[in-house]
């Protein structure tokens, strides 16, 4: 019995000393890169095209929940369109979102119903649609001001 105890203690000591000699590994975070999934155009109130964007689509629960979180950069001609199954009062927040965005809510007719400009990164405050929304569009901060987007304008998107 004493011999088994000695071997057990020696085994534990050997195991612990081997663990200390294991080289440390650094985990490298993978950056999230843009993947064009559709083209989106925005029309002014007269029906004239005013801007075109390359967009990603967020049409699954996971994609809608993650959105543009963890992105470190976004080009001014890129965006993300959130597509929901039905119309409802929607609410977004900027948790884990590193860049400022313009958030645009659209109804089932793809008409802009509310715009939030220059959102604050990491802010967990609720950003609600002001009416029933079926879509949400996130663009780089400043796009709404630069192109003078207003309520009532319409969009059209084409999946690749």
Coordinates of C-alpha atoms in Angstrom, one line a residue:
X1 CA 0.0 0.0 0.0
X2 CA 2.8 2.4 0.8
X3 CA 4.5 1.6 -2.5
X4 CA 1.3 2.6 -4.4
X5 CA 1.1 5.8 -2.5
X6 CA 4.7 6.7 -3.4
X7 CA 4.0 6.0 -7.0
X8 CA 0.8 8.0 -6.9
X9 CA 2.6 11.0 -5.4
X10 CA 5.5 10.7 -7.9
X11 CA 3.0 10.5 -10.7
X12 CA 1.2 13.7 -9.5
X13 CA 4.5 15.6 -9.1
X14 CA 5.6 14.5 -12.6
X15 CA 2.3 15.5 -14.1
X16 CA 2.4 18.9 -12.4
X17 CA 5.9 19.6 -13.4
X18 CA 5.2 18.7 -17.0
X19 CA 2.2 21.1 -17.0
X20 CA 4.5 24.0 -16.0
X21 CA 6.8 23.4 -18.9
X22 CA 4.1 23.6 -21.5
X23 CA 4.7 26.7 -23.7
X24 CA 2.0 29.3 -23.5
X25 CA -0.2 29.8 -26.6
X26 CA -1.6 33.1 -27.6
X27 CA -5.1 33.1 -29.0
X28 CA -5.4 35.4 -32.0
X29 CA -8.8 36.9 -32.6
X30 CA -10.1 36.6 -36.1
X31 CA -11.4 39.9 -37.5
X32 CA -14.9 39.9 -39.0
X33 CA -14.7 40.9 -42.7
X34 CA -17.4 42.3 -44.9
X35 CA -19.1 39.9 -47.3
X36 CA -21.3 41.4 -50.0
X37 CA -24.6 39.5 -50.2
X38 CA -26.8 42.1 -51.9
X39 CA -27.0 45.6 -53.5
X40 CA -29.2 48.2 -52.0
X41 CA -30.3 51.5 -53.5
X42 CA -32.0 54.4 -51.8
X43 CA -34.4 56.7 -53.7
X44 CA -35.4 60.2 -52.8
X45 CA -39.0 61.3 -52.4
X46 CA -39.3 61.9 -56.2
X47 CA -38.2 58.3 -56.9
X48 CA -34.7 59.3 -58.1
X49 CA -31.8 57.1 -57.1
X50 CA -29.5 58.9 -54.7
X51 CA -27.2 56.3 -53.3
X52 CA -26.2 52.6 -53.8
X53 CA -24.6 50.3 -51.1
X54 CA -23.1 46.9 -51.0
X55 CA -24.7 45.2 -48.0
X56 CA -24.7 42.1 -45.9
X57 CA -28.0 40.5 -44.9
X58 CA -29.0 39.7 -41.4
X59 CA -32.0 37.4 -41.9
X60 CA -31.4 34.7 -39.2
X61 CA -31.9 35.1 -35.5
X62 CA -28.1 34.8 -34.9
X63 CA -27.2 37.3 -37.7
X64 CA -29.8 39.8 -36.4
X65 CA -28.5 39.4 -32.8
X66 CA -24.9 39.8 -33.8
X67 CA -25.3 42.5 -36.5
X68 CA -22.2 44.6 -36.9
X69 CA -20.8 43.8 -33.4
X70 CA -17.0 43.4 -33.2
X71 CA -16.3 45.1 -36.5
X72 CA -13.4 47.5 -36.3
X73 CA -14.0 49.2 -39.6
X74 CA -16.6 49.7 -42.3
X75 CA -16.4 51.4 -45.6
X76 CA -18.8 54.2 -46.4
X77 CA -20.4 52.2 -49.3
X78 CA -21.1 49.1 -47.1
X79 CA -24.0 48.4 -44.8
X80 CA -26.2 45.7 -43.2
X81 CA -29.9 45.1 -43.8
X82 CA -31.8 43.3 -41.0
X83 CA -34.8 41.4 -42.3
X84 CA -37.5 40.3 -40.0
X85 CA -40.4 37.8 -40.6
X86 CA -43.0 40.3 -39.6
X87 CA -43.6 44.0 -38.8
X88 CA -43.3 45.1 -35.1
X89 CA -41.8 47.8 -33.0
X90 CA -38.1 47.0 -33.2
X91 CA -35.3 48.0 -30.9
X92 CA -31.6 47.9 -31.5
X93 CA -28.6 48.8 -29.3
X94 CA -24.9 49.3 -29.8
X95 CA -23.5 46.6 -27.4
X96 CA -20.1 45.4 -28.6
X97 CA -20.4 47.7 -31.6
X98 CA -17.1 49.4 -32.0
X99 CA -18.0 51.9 -34.7
X100 CA -20.7 54.7 -34.9
X101 CA -23.6 53.9 -37.2
X102 CA -26.6 55.5 -38.7
X103 CA -29.6 53.2 -38.0
X104 CA -32.6 53.4 -40.3
X105 CA -35.9 51.6 -39.7
X106 CA -38.1 50.7 -42.7
X107 CA -41.7 49.4 -42.9
X108 CA -42.9 46.4 -45.0
X109 CA -43.1 48.7 -48.1
X110 CA -39.3 49.4 -47.7
X111 CA -40.1 53.0 -46.8
X112 CA -37.9 54.8 -44.2
X113 CA -40.0 55.4 -41.0
X114 CA -37.2 56.6 -38.6
X115 CA -33.5 57.5 -38.7
X116 CA -31.0 57.6 -35.8
X117 CA -27.8 59.3 -36.8
X118 CA -24.3 58.9 -35.3
X119 CA -25.1 56.2 -32.7
X120 CA -22.7 55.9 -29.8
X121 CA -20.4 52.8 -29.8
X122 CA -20.9 50.3 -26.9
X123 CA -24.1 52.1 -25.8
X124 CA -26.6 49.6 -24.5
X125 CA -29.5 52.1 -24.5
X126 CA -32.5 51.0 -26.6
X127 CA -32.9 52.6 -30.0
X128 CA -36.6 51.9 -30.9
X129 CA -38.4 52.2 -34.2
X130 CA -41.1 54.9 -34.1
X131 CA -43.6 52.7 -36.0
X132 CA -43.9 49.1 -37.1
X133 CA -40.7 48.0 -38.8
X134 CA -39.9 44.9 -40.9
X135 CA -36.4 46.1 -41.7
X136 CA -33.4 47.8 -40.1
X137 CA -30.5 49.3 -42.1
X138 CA -27.2 50.0 -40.5
X139 CA -24.8 52.3 -42.4
X140 CA -21.6 54.0 -41.5
X141 CA -22.2 57.1 -39.3
X142 CA -22.7 60.2 -41.4
X143 CA -24.3 58.6 -44.4
X144 CA -27.8 59.8 -43.5
X145 CA -26.6 63.4 -43.2
X146 CA -24.3 63.3 -46.2
X147 CA -27.1 62.0 -48.6
X148 CA -30.0 63.8 -46.7
X149 CA -32.0 60.7 -46.1
X150 CA -35.5 61.5 -44.8
X151 CA -38.6 59.6 -43.7
X152 CA -40.7 58.6 -46.6
X153 CA -37.7 57.7 -48.9
X154 CA -37.7 54.1 -50.2
X155 CA -35.1 51.5 -50.7
X156 CA -34.8 48.5 -53.0
X157 CA -32.3 45.6 -52.5
X158 CA -31.3 42.8 -54.8
X159 CA -29.7 39.6 -53.3
X160 CA -26.7 38.2 -55.2

